[in-house]
Short mmCIF file of C-alpha atoms and ligand atoms in Angstrom, two decimals:
data_model
loop_
_atom_site.label_atom_id
_atom_site.label_comp_id
_atom_site.label_asym_id
_atom_site.label_seq_id
_atom_site.Cartn_x
_atom_site.Cartn_y
_atom_site.Cartn_z
CA MET A 11 8.89 -13.68 -12.52
CA PHE A 12 11.44 -11.07 -11.59
CA GLY A 13 13.84 -10.50 -8.75
CA ASN A 14 16.28 -12.70 -6.93
CA PHE A 15 15.28 -14.03 -3.56
CA THR A 16 16.04 -16.41 -0.77
CA TYR A 17 13.36 -18.40 0.97
CA CYS A 18 13.69 -20.07 4.32
CA ASN A 19 10.95 -20.73 6.82
CA PRO A 20 12.07 -22.85 9.77
CA THR A 21 8.83 -22.74 11.82
CA LYS A 22 7.65 -26.24 12.59
CA LEU A 23 3.87 -26.47 12.59
CA TYR A 24 1.61 -28.82 14.53
CA PHE A 25 -1.91 -28.58 13.12
CA GLY A 26 -5.23 -30.05 14.26
CA GLU A 27 -7.20 -31.09 17.31
CA ASP A 28 -4.23 -32.88 18.92
CA ALA A 29 -1.68 -30.23 18.02
CA LEU A 30 -0.91 -29.29 21.62
CA ASN A 31 0.77 -32.68 22.07
CA GLY A 32 3.50 -31.19 19.90
CA LEU A 33 4.62 -29.23 22.96
CA ASN A 34 5.84 -32.51 24.45
CA THR A 35 8.10 -32.93 21.42
CA GLU A 36 9.34 -29.35 21.43
CA LEU A 37 9.86 -28.49 25.11
CA PRO A 38 12.71 -30.97 25.77
CA LYS A 39 14.78 -29.10 23.13
CA TYR A 40 15.08 -26.03 25.39
CA GLY A 41 16.43 -25.25 28.87
CA LYS A 42 14.19 -25.36 31.91
CA ASN A 43 13.33 -21.66 32.26
CA VAL A 44 10.23 -20.85 30.26
CA VAL A 45 8.42 -17.52 30.18
CA LEU A 46 4.75 -18.07 29.40
CA ILE A 47 3.28 -15.02 27.67
CA TYR A 48 -0.45 -14.40 27.25
CA GLY A 49 -3.11 -11.74 26.93
CA GLY A 50 -5.99 -10.44 28.98
CA GLY A 51 -7.40 -13.72 30.20
CA SER A 52 -9.27 -15.48 27.37
CA ILE A 53 -6.97 -18.50 27.76
CA LYS A 54 -7.96 -18.82 31.41
CA LYS A 55 -11.67 -18.79 30.54
CA ASN A 56 -11.46 -21.36 27.76
CA GLY A 57 -9.11 -23.76 29.54
CA ILE A 58 -6.08 -23.45 27.23
CA TYR A 59 -4.01 -21.98 30.09
CA ASP A 60 -4.56 -25.06 32.28
CA GLU A 61 -3.69 -27.44 29.44
CA VAL A 62 -0.46 -25.59 28.65
CA ILE A 63 0.59 -25.29 32.31
CA LYS A 64 0.10 -29.01 32.81
CA ILE A 65 2.35 -29.85 29.87
CA LEU A 66 4.99 -27.37 31.06
CA LYS A 67 4.96 -28.93 34.55
CA ASP A 68 5.01 -32.47 33.16
CA ASN A 69 8.15 -31.48 31.25
CA GLY A 70 9.79 -30.17 34.42
CA LYS A 71 9.85 -26.53 33.36
CA ASN A 72 10.41 -23.60 35.70
CA VAL A 73 7.72 -21.18 34.55
CA ALA A 74 7.45 -17.40 34.91
CA GLU A 75 4.52 -15.52 33.39
CA ILE A 76 3.94 -12.32 31.50
CA SER A 77 0.19 -11.78 31.46
CA GLY A 78 -1.97 -8.92 30.23
CA VAL A 79 -0.37 -8.45 26.82
CA MET A 80 -2.94 -6.14 25.31
CA PRO A 81 -4.21 -6.08 21.70
CA ASN A 82 -1.77 -3.78 19.87
CA PRO A 83 0.98 -4.30 22.50
CA THR A 84 2.69 -1.18 23.73
CA VAL A 85 6.33 -0.28 24.10
CA ASP A 86 5.89 0.14 27.88
CA LYS A 87 4.57 -3.39 28.15
CA LEU A 88 7.59 -4.49 26.12
CA TYR A 89 10.02 -2.88 28.59
CA GLY A 90 8.32 -4.74 31.45
CA GLY A 91 8.45 -8.07 29.63
CA VAL A 92 12.13 -7.69 28.88
CA GLU A 93 12.79 -7.26 32.62
CA THR A 94 10.79 -10.40 33.45
CA ALA A 95 12.60 -12.47 30.81
CA ARG A 96 15.99 -11.23 32.05
CA ARG A 97 15.16 -11.94 35.71
CA HIS A 98 13.96 -15.43 34.85
CA LYS A 99 17.02 -16.16 32.67
CA ALA A 100 14.58 -17.37 30.04
CA ASP A 101 15.53 -20.24 27.74
CA LEU A 102 12.24 -20.16 25.80
CA LEU A 103 9.45 -17.63 25.35
CA LEU A 104 6.13 -19.43 24.93
CA ALA A 105 3.42 -17.18 23.49
CA VAL A 106 -0.17 -18.39 23.95
CA GLY A 107 -2.59 -16.07 22.19
CA GLY A 108 -3.13 -14.12 19.01
CA GLY A 109 -0.91 -11.96 16.87
CA SER A 110 -0.42 -9.44 19.66
CA VAL A 111 1.01 -12.04 22.04
CA CYS A 112 3.15 -13.70 19.34
CA ASP A 113 4.48 -10.34 18.11
CA TYR A 114 5.21 -9.27 21.66
CA ALA A 115 7.17 -12.46 22.35
CA LYS A 116 9.34 -11.79 19.29
CA ALA A 117 9.92 -8.20 20.41
CA VAL A 118 11.02 -9.47 23.85
CA SER A 119 13.22 -12.07 22.15
CA VAL A 120 15.26 -9.46 20.27
CA SER A 121 15.47 -7.12 23.27
CA VAL A 122 16.44 -9.32 26.22
CA ASN A 123 20.18 -9.27 25.49
CA CYS A 124 20.22 -5.86 23.86
CA ASP A 125 21.61 -2.88 25.80
CA GLU A 126 19.95 -0.30 23.56
CA ASP A 127 16.37 0.92 23.77
CA PRO A 128 14.38 -1.53 21.62
CA TRP A 129 11.93 1.11 20.41
CA GLU A 130 14.79 3.28 19.14
CA LYS A 131 16.76 0.40 17.69
CA TYR A 132 14.05 -1.71 16.07
CA TYR A 133 11.12 0.64 15.50
CA THR A 134 12.83 3.94 14.76
CA ARG A 135 16.15 2.98 13.15
CA PHE A 136 14.87 -0.44 11.90
CA GLU A 137 18.14 -2.15 12.79
CA GLU A 138 18.56 -5.88 13.12
CA PRO A 139 19.52 -7.47 16.44
CA ALA A 140 23.26 -7.57 17.12
CA CYS A 141 22.76 -9.69 20.24
CA GLU A 142 21.75 -13.23 21.10
CA THR A 143 17.97 -13.65 20.66
CA LEU A 144 15.68 -16.05 22.53
CA PRO A 145 13.69 -18.81 20.86
CA VAL A 146 9.93 -18.23 20.64
CA GLY A 147 7.22 -20.87 20.45
CA CYS A 148 3.60 -20.09 19.80
CA VAL A 149 0.23 -21.63 20.68
CA LEU A 150 -2.19 -19.73 18.45
CA THR A 151 -5.67 -18.78 19.70
CA MET A 152 -6.71 -16.04 17.23
CA VAL A 153 -6.52 -16.47 13.46
CA GLY A 154 -5.44 -13.70 11.11
CA THR A 155 -2.01 -12.14 11.44
CA GLY A 156 0.23 -15.01 10.32
CA SER A 157 2.56 -14.07 13.19
CA GLU A 158 2.80 -17.78 14.01
CA MET A 159 5.05 -18.37 10.98
CA ASN A 160 6.76 -15.06 10.27
CA ALA A 161 9.35 -12.71 11.73
CA GLY A 162 7.06 -9.69 12.08
CA ALA A 163 6.51 -7.90 15.38
CA VAL A 164 4.23 -4.86 15.56
CA ILE A 165 4.59 -2.57 18.58
CA THR A 166 2.59 0.56 19.42
CA ASN A 167 4.04 3.66 21.04
CA PRO A 168 1.02 5.50 22.50
CA HIS A 169 3.22 8.44 23.54
CA THR A 170 4.13 9.28 19.94
CA HIS A 171 0.97 7.86 18.26
CA GLN A 172 3.02 5.40 16.25
CA LYS A 173 2.22 1.78 15.47
CA ILE A 174 5.19 0.24 13.71
CA GLY A 175 5.88 -3.23 12.35
CA HIS A 176 9.38 -4.60 12.03
CA VAL A 177 9.77 -7.71 9.90
CA PHE A 178 13.09 -9.08 11.09
CA ALA A 179 15.46 -10.32 8.43
CA ASP A 180 16.79 -13.29 10.38
CA GLU A 181 14.54 -16.35 10.21
CA LYS A 182 15.69 -17.18 13.76
CA ILE A 183 13.13 -14.61 14.90
CA MET A 184 10.30 -16.66 13.41
CA PRO A 185 8.67 -18.92 16.00
CA ARG A 186 10.63 -22.17 16.24
CA PHE A 187 7.32 -23.99 16.42
CA ALA A 188 3.64 -23.13 16.30
CA ILE A 189 0.70 -25.10 17.64
CA LEU A 190 -2.35 -24.58 15.42
CA ASN A 191 -5.51 -26.10 16.83
CA PRO A 192 -8.56 -24.61 15.06
CA GLN A 193 -10.71 -25.47 18.09
CA TYR A 194 -8.81 -22.90 20.14
CA ALA A 195 -10.19 -20.14 17.94
CA LEU A 196 -13.82 -21.24 18.38
CA THR A 197 -14.26 -19.10 21.51
CA LEU A 198 -13.38 -15.87 19.66
CA PRO A 199 -16.17 -13.28 19.57
CA HIS A 200 -17.65 -12.83 16.08
CA TYR A 201 -16.10 -9.34 15.83
CA GLN A 202 -12.57 -10.73 16.28
CA MET A 203 -13.21 -13.66 13.96
CA ALA A 204 -14.45 -11.36 11.20
CA ALA A 205 -11.55 -8.93 11.72
CA GLY A 206 -9.16 -11.87 11.42
CA ILE A 207 -10.79 -13.09 8.21
CA TYR A 208 -10.30 -9.70 6.62
CA ASP A 209 -6.74 -9.49 7.93
CA ILE A 210 -5.93 -12.75 6.12
CA PHE A 211 -7.58 -11.57 2.93
CA ASN A 212 -5.83 -8.24 2.98
CA HIS A 213 -2.41 -9.78 3.59
CA ILE A 214 -2.87 -11.61 0.32
CA CYS A 215 -4.08 -8.44 -1.45
CA GLU A 216 -1.07 -6.50 -0.19
CA GLN A 217 1.23 -8.95 -1.94
CA TYR A 218 -0.98 -9.53 -4.99
CA PHE A 219 -1.48 -5.89 -6.00
CA SER A 220 2.04 -5.26 -7.23
CA GLY A 221 3.98 -5.94 -10.39
CA GLU A 222 2.87 -6.72 -13.92
CA ASP A 223 4.92 -9.83 -14.59
CA ASP A 224 3.69 -13.41 -14.71
CA ASN A 225 4.40 -14.73 -11.21
CA VAL A 226 3.44 -18.06 -9.69
CA SER A 227 2.80 -16.23 -6.40
CA ASP A 228 -0.24 -14.50 -7.91
CA TYR A 229 -1.83 -17.81 -8.87
CA ILE A 230 -1.25 -19.18 -5.36
CA SER A 231 -2.73 -15.95 -3.98
CA GLU A 232 -5.86 -16.28 -6.10
CA GLY A 233 -6.43 -19.80 -4.77
CA LEU A 234 -5.89 -18.66 -1.19
CA MET A 235 -8.26 -15.72 -1.66
CA ARG A 236 -11.00 -17.96 -3.07
CA SER A 237 -10.64 -20.27 -0.08
CA VAL A 238 -10.80 -17.37 2.41
CA ILE A 239 -13.92 -15.95 0.73
CA HIS A 240 -15.62 -19.35 0.77
CA ALA A 241 -14.62 -20.38 4.29
CA GLY A 242 -15.29 -16.85 5.56
CA ARG A 243 -18.89 -17.05 4.36
CA ILE A 244 -19.43 -20.40 6.06
CA ALA A 245 -17.77 -19.31 9.32
CA ASN A 246 -19.80 -16.09 9.34
CA LYS A 247 -23.08 -18.03 9.29
CA ASP A 248 -21.87 -20.97 11.35
CA PRO A 249 -18.93 -19.89 13.53
CA GLN A 250 -18.55 -23.33 15.10
CA ASN A 251 -17.94 -24.98 11.69
CA TYR A 252 -14.62 -26.74 12.29
CA GLU A 253 -13.85 -27.30 8.62
CA ALA A 254 -14.27 -23.63 7.72
CA ARG A 255 -12.36 -22.46 10.79
CA SER A 256 -9.50 -24.85 10.07
CA ASN A 257 -9.30 -23.70 6.45
CA LEU A 258 -9.15 -20.11 7.68
CA MET A 259 -6.39 -20.96 10.14
CA TRP A 260 -4.29 -22.68 7.48
CA ALA A 261 -4.90 -19.92 4.92
CA ALA A 262 -3.88 -17.28 7.47
CA THR A 263 -0.55 -18.97 8.00
CA TRP A 264 0.17 -19.19 4.28
CA ALA A 265 -1.05 -15.68 3.60
CA LEU A 266 1.85 -14.18 5.53
CA ASN A 267 4.67 -16.67 5.91
CA THR A 268 6.57 -14.87 3.12
CA LEU A 269 5.87 -17.45 0.38
CA VAL A 270 3.48 -15.40 -1.77
CA SER A 271 5.70 -12.32 -1.69
CA ARG A 272 8.66 -14.06 -3.33
CA GLY A 273 9.70 -12.34 -6.53
CA LYS A 274 7.27 -9.46 -5.95
CA SER A 275 7.65 -5.86 -4.83
CA THR A 276 4.43 -5.90 -2.67
CA ASP A 277 2.19 -3.00 -1.71
CA TRP A 278 1.35 -2.85 2.06
CA MET A 279 -0.29 0.60 1.93
CA VAL A 280 -3.59 -0.61 3.43
CA HIS A 281 -1.60 -1.83 6.42
CA MET A 282 0.34 1.41 6.68
CA LEU A 283 -2.93 3.41 6.68
CA GLY A 284 -4.62 0.96 9.04
CA GLN A 285 -1.72 0.91 11.47
CA SER A 286 -1.68 4.68 11.72
CA VAL A 287 -5.45 4.64 12.35
CA GLY A 288 -4.73 2.04 15.03
CA ALA A 289 -2.09 4.23 16.64
CA TYR A 290 -4.71 6.95 17.14
CA THR A 291 -7.71 4.79 18.02
CA ASN A 292 -6.30 1.51 19.42
CA ALA A 293 -8.92 -0.19 17.20
CA THR A 294 -8.85 -3.87 16.24
CA HIS A 295 -6.23 -4.42 13.53
CA GLY A 296 -8.40 -6.18 10.92
CA MET A 297 -11.15 -3.58 11.28
CA THR A 298 -8.72 -0.72 10.65
CA LEU A 299 -7.78 -2.43 7.38
CA ALA A 300 -11.40 -2.97 6.36
CA ALA A 301 -12.25 0.67 7.05
CA VAL A 302 -9.59 2.13 4.73
CA SER A 303 -9.46 -0.55 2.02
CA LEU A 304 -12.11 0.53 -0.46
CA PRO A 305 -11.16 4.22 -0.60
CA TYR A 306 -7.53 3.13 -1.07
CA TYR A 307 -8.17 0.51 -3.75
CA ARG A 308 -10.57 2.76 -5.67
CA HIS A 309 -7.87 5.44 -5.61
CA ILE A 310 -5.13 3.22 -7.05
CA LEU A 311 -7.31 1.22 -9.44
CA PRO A 312 -6.60 3.46 -12.47
CA PHE A 313 -2.86 2.77 -12.04
CA GLY A 314 -3.27 -1.01 -11.95
CA VAL A 315 -6.36 -1.70 -14.03
CA GLN A 316 -5.11 -4.97 -15.50
CA LYS A 317 -4.41 -6.49 -12.09
CA PHE A 318 -7.73 -5.31 -10.67
CA LYS A 319 -9.43 -6.83 -13.73
CA ARG A 320 -7.63 -10.12 -13.12
CA PHE A 321 -8.71 -9.95 -9.44
CA ALA A 322 -12.33 -9.44 -10.55
CA VAL A 323 -12.29 -12.36 -12.95
CA TYR A 324 -10.21 -14.98 -11.12
CA VAL A 325 -11.11 -14.19 -7.51
CA TRP A 326 -14.70 -12.90 -7.81
CA ASP A 327 -15.91 -14.60 -11.04
CA VAL A 328 -17.07 -11.29 -12.53
CA ASN A 329 -18.70 -11.78 -15.94
CA THR A 330 -16.69 -9.83 -18.51
CA ALA A 331 -19.11 -9.83 -21.48
CA GLY A 332 -19.52 -6.43 -23.09
CA LYS A 333 -17.64 -4.56 -20.35
CA SER A 334 -14.53 -2.38 -20.44
CA ASP A 335 -11.46 -3.39 -18.42
CA GLU A 336 -12.19 -0.60 -15.96
CA GLN A 337 -15.82 -1.67 -15.50
CA ILE A 338 -14.72 -5.24 -14.82
CA ALA A 339 -12.06 -4.03 -12.37
CA LYS A 340 -14.61 -1.91 -10.50
CA GLU A 341 -17.07 -4.81 -10.31
CA GLY A 342 -14.36 -6.85 -8.60
CA LEU A 343 -14.06 -4.24 -5.86
CA ALA A 344 -17.85 -4.06 -5.60
CA ALA A 345 -17.96 -7.82 -5.08
CA MET A 346 -15.29 -7.52 -2.39
CA GLU A 347 -17.30 -4.75 -0.73
CA SER A 348 -20.46 -6.87 -0.52
CA TRP A 349 -18.50 -9.80 0.94
CA MET A 350 -16.99 -7.45 3.54
CA LYS A 351 -20.45 -6.16 4.47
CA GLU A 352 -21.76 -9.72 4.66
CA LEU A 353 -19.03 -10.48 7.23
CA GLY A 354 -20.09 -7.46 9.29
CA LEU A 355 -16.78 -5.62 8.97
CA VAL A 356 -16.41 -2.00 10.02
CA MET A 357 -16.43 -0.02 6.79
CA ASN A 358 -15.36 3.43 8.03
CA ILE A 359 -12.83 4.82 10.48
CA SER A 360 -15.33 7.04 12.33
CA GLU A 361 -16.90 3.93 13.80
CA LEU A 362 -13.43 3.04 15.12
CA GLY A 363 -13.10 6.38 16.91
CA ALA A 364 -11.23 8.44 14.29
CA THR A 365 -12.32 12.09 13.99
CA PRO A 366 -11.75 14.71 11.26
CA GLU A 367 -9.31 16.46 13.64
CA MET A 368 -7.12 13.35 13.70
CA ILE A 369 -6.74 13.08 9.92
CA GLU A 370 -3.57 15.18 9.60
CA GLY A 371 -1.88 13.27 12.41
CA ILE A 372 -2.93 9.87 11.03
CA ALA A 373 -1.68 10.88 7.58
CA GLY A 374 1.61 12.08 9.04
CA GLY A 375 2.08 8.76 10.83
CA THR A 376 1.39 6.69 7.69
CA LEU A 377 4.60 5.23 6.31
CA ILE A 378 4.71 5.54 2.52
CA MET A 379 5.68 2.35 0.70
CA ASN A 380 6.75 2.28 -2.94
CA GLY A 381 6.00 -1.25 -4.14
CA GLY A 382 2.36 -0.88 -5.23
CA TYR A 383 0.72 0.65 -8.30
CA LYS A 384 0.96 4.23 -7.09
CA VAL A 385 3.33 5.87 -4.64
CA LEU A 386 1.02 8.10 -2.61
CA ASP A 387 1.85 11.62 -1.54
CA HIS A 388 0.66 13.22 1.68
CA ASP A 389 -2.37 14.90 0.08
CA GLU A 390 -3.54 11.63 -1.43
CA ILE A 391 -3.27 9.97 1.97
CA VAL A 392 -5.32 12.76 3.51
CA ASP A 393 -7.97 12.35 0.77
CA ILE A 394 -8.16 8.58 1.27
CA LEU A 395 -8.49 9.00 5.04
CA LYS A 396 -11.20 11.64 4.60
CA GLU A 397 -13.12 9.28 2.34
CA SER A 398 -12.69 6.56 4.95
CA LEU A 399 -14.46 8.69 7.56
CA ALA A 400 -17.93 8.03 6.13
O1 NZQ B 3 -6.12 -10.80 25.44
P1 NZQ B 3 -7.09 -11.92 25.41
O2 NZQ B 3 -7.92 -12.00 26.64
O3 NZQ B 3 -6.46 -13.22 25.05
O4 NZQ B 3 -8.17 -11.54 24.26
C1 NZQ B 3 -7.82 -11.45 22.90
C2 NZQ B 3 -7.85 -10.03 22.37
O5 NZQ B 3 -8.74 -9.25 23.12
C3 NZQ B 3 -8.89 -12.10 22.08
N1 NZQ B 3 -8.69 -13.55 21.88
C4 NZQ B 3 -7.61 -14.14 21.33
N2 NZQ B 3 -7.82 -15.47 21.24
C5 NZQ B 3 -9.06 -15.69 21.75
C6 NZQ B 3 -9.60 -14.47 22.18
N3 NZQ B 3 -10.83 -14.38 22.74
C7 NZQ B 3 -11.53 -15.50 22.90
N4 NZQ B 3 -11.07 -16.72 22.48
C8 NZQ B 3 -9.85 -16.85 21.91
N5 NZQ B 3 -9.44 -18.05 21.49
O6 NZQ B 3 -8.86 -11.48 20.82
C9 NZQ B 3 -8.43 -10.14 20.99
C10 NZQ B 3 -7.48 -9.78 19.88
O7 NZQ B 3 -6.28 -10.52 20.00
P2 NZQ B 3 -4.98 -10.03 19.19
O8 NZQ B 3 -3.87 -10.96 19.49
O9 NZQ B 3 -4.76 -8.57 19.46
O10 NZQ B 3 -5.46 -10.15 17.68
P3 NZQ B 3 -4.64 -10.39 16.37
O11 NZQ B 3 -4.27 -11.82 16.25
O12 NZQ B 3 -5.44 -9.80 15.28
O13 NZQ B 3 -3.28 -9.57 16.54
C11 NZQ B 3 -3.25 -8.18 16.30
C12 NZQ B 3 -1.83 -7.65 16.39
O14 NZQ B 3 -0.97 -8.27 15.42
C13 NZQ B 3 -0.37 -7.26 14.59
C14 NZQ B 3 -1.42 -6.17 14.62
O15 NZQ B 3 -0.92 -4.94 14.17
C15 NZQ B 3 -1.82 -6.16 16.06
O16 NZQ B 3 -0.88 -5.45 16.85
N6 NZQ B 3 -0.02 -7.82 13.27
C16 NZQ B 3 1.04 -8.66 13.20
C17 NZQ B 3 1.51 -9.13 11.98
C18 NZQ B 3 2.68 -10.02 11.85
N7 NZQ B 3 3.32 -10.45 12.89
O17 NZQ B 3 3.07 -10.34 10.73
C19 NZQ B 3 0.89 -8.74 10.70
C20 NZQ B 3 -0.47 -8.17 10.86
O18 NZQ B 3 -0.75 -7.40 9.71
C21 NZQ B 3 -0.65 -7.31 12.08
O19 NZQ B 3 -0.16 -6.00 11.84
ZN1 ZN B 4 -2.59 -7.54 9.00
#
């Protein structure tokens, strides 16, 4: 275990079939002006909108709405939402949706009382808010990002082809509360469910594949990964399986609520590659990760053989008899690949709309992190992206 750290996670969770009742406990803590934020309409089709509105009205709230928050929310949509929240003198931002809606609410929260351009301040200069922020609450309907219990907010700027995540330092930006009812995710299309499963798994990988020290976080990560593999298989065959879907929801929250990164440097290069692919293609987040993962991990494996071997043995139960460390490590990735294919994930970026002509731009937009087993240079990024095309 190395490194000094602080750990604080103030998000209060309400989990299970009755979780929405938690809104009745939470809403009285805030003023009467609530901005309800949601996406393209799934919550109207599946009835969650009506349930939430009723509870808001029963609690005497004065509600304004920001609808149409798109997957991979854009900076232009952010500007519009900030205006709505200002006009409504919002006391609480209530996000009802997936990671896009939760992230967007956090981005509005840090921008409402800020005179500067939020894209410049938070996504170009990576500054922290110097103004009063608004509390965010979240009713989660899509499982994967962990946004319900973290301070991350990813915003896309389509004008500059940039998709940038800012993980805010202040835990006040984390949702004050999150409602986690696994039933709400049961109406997700299979494509989104599978993308979310891989997003969870990769969040754990991003934190696991770093460092060589003995760290309790890695043991927790191995347990979480085993659960995601197991529940993912069940949910893939039987999407309405409540037990599997609830395990996935709970694992997603723990995969990215900062716990398993404590004391570690962390990698995050799959996300940096995937986000840049997303900036060019507007593809589904989890699928962008799936499409670049194997070329990336095969590229860095020689620099982290011992960890990839451990991953093979403890996560994938690879039999080690008579094999070299490198063979075992490679078999771990092969096992991951067959699980990914079983889930029906997109395994190349061409299928997501990326073309050979885009590769230089995508590589240029990929932020280079230095916490993993190999700090990539531009040419390596280009090579990995080219391999991801097929
Ligand atoms: O917009 P609606 O109509 O609601 O449809 C959504 C959307 O089309 C649909 N959906 C959500 N819940 C549903 C449903 N459809 C039917 N039934 C339901 N119950 O699913 C689609 C995808 O939703 P979205 O919120 O975009 O998905 P996700 O949760 O994967 O969020 C993706 C965003 O989160 C960012 C990503 O980059 C991306 O912008 N991330 C945020 C992170 C964080 N805060 O820490 C970390 C992640 O790595 C990720 O980068
Ligand atoms: Zn992710």
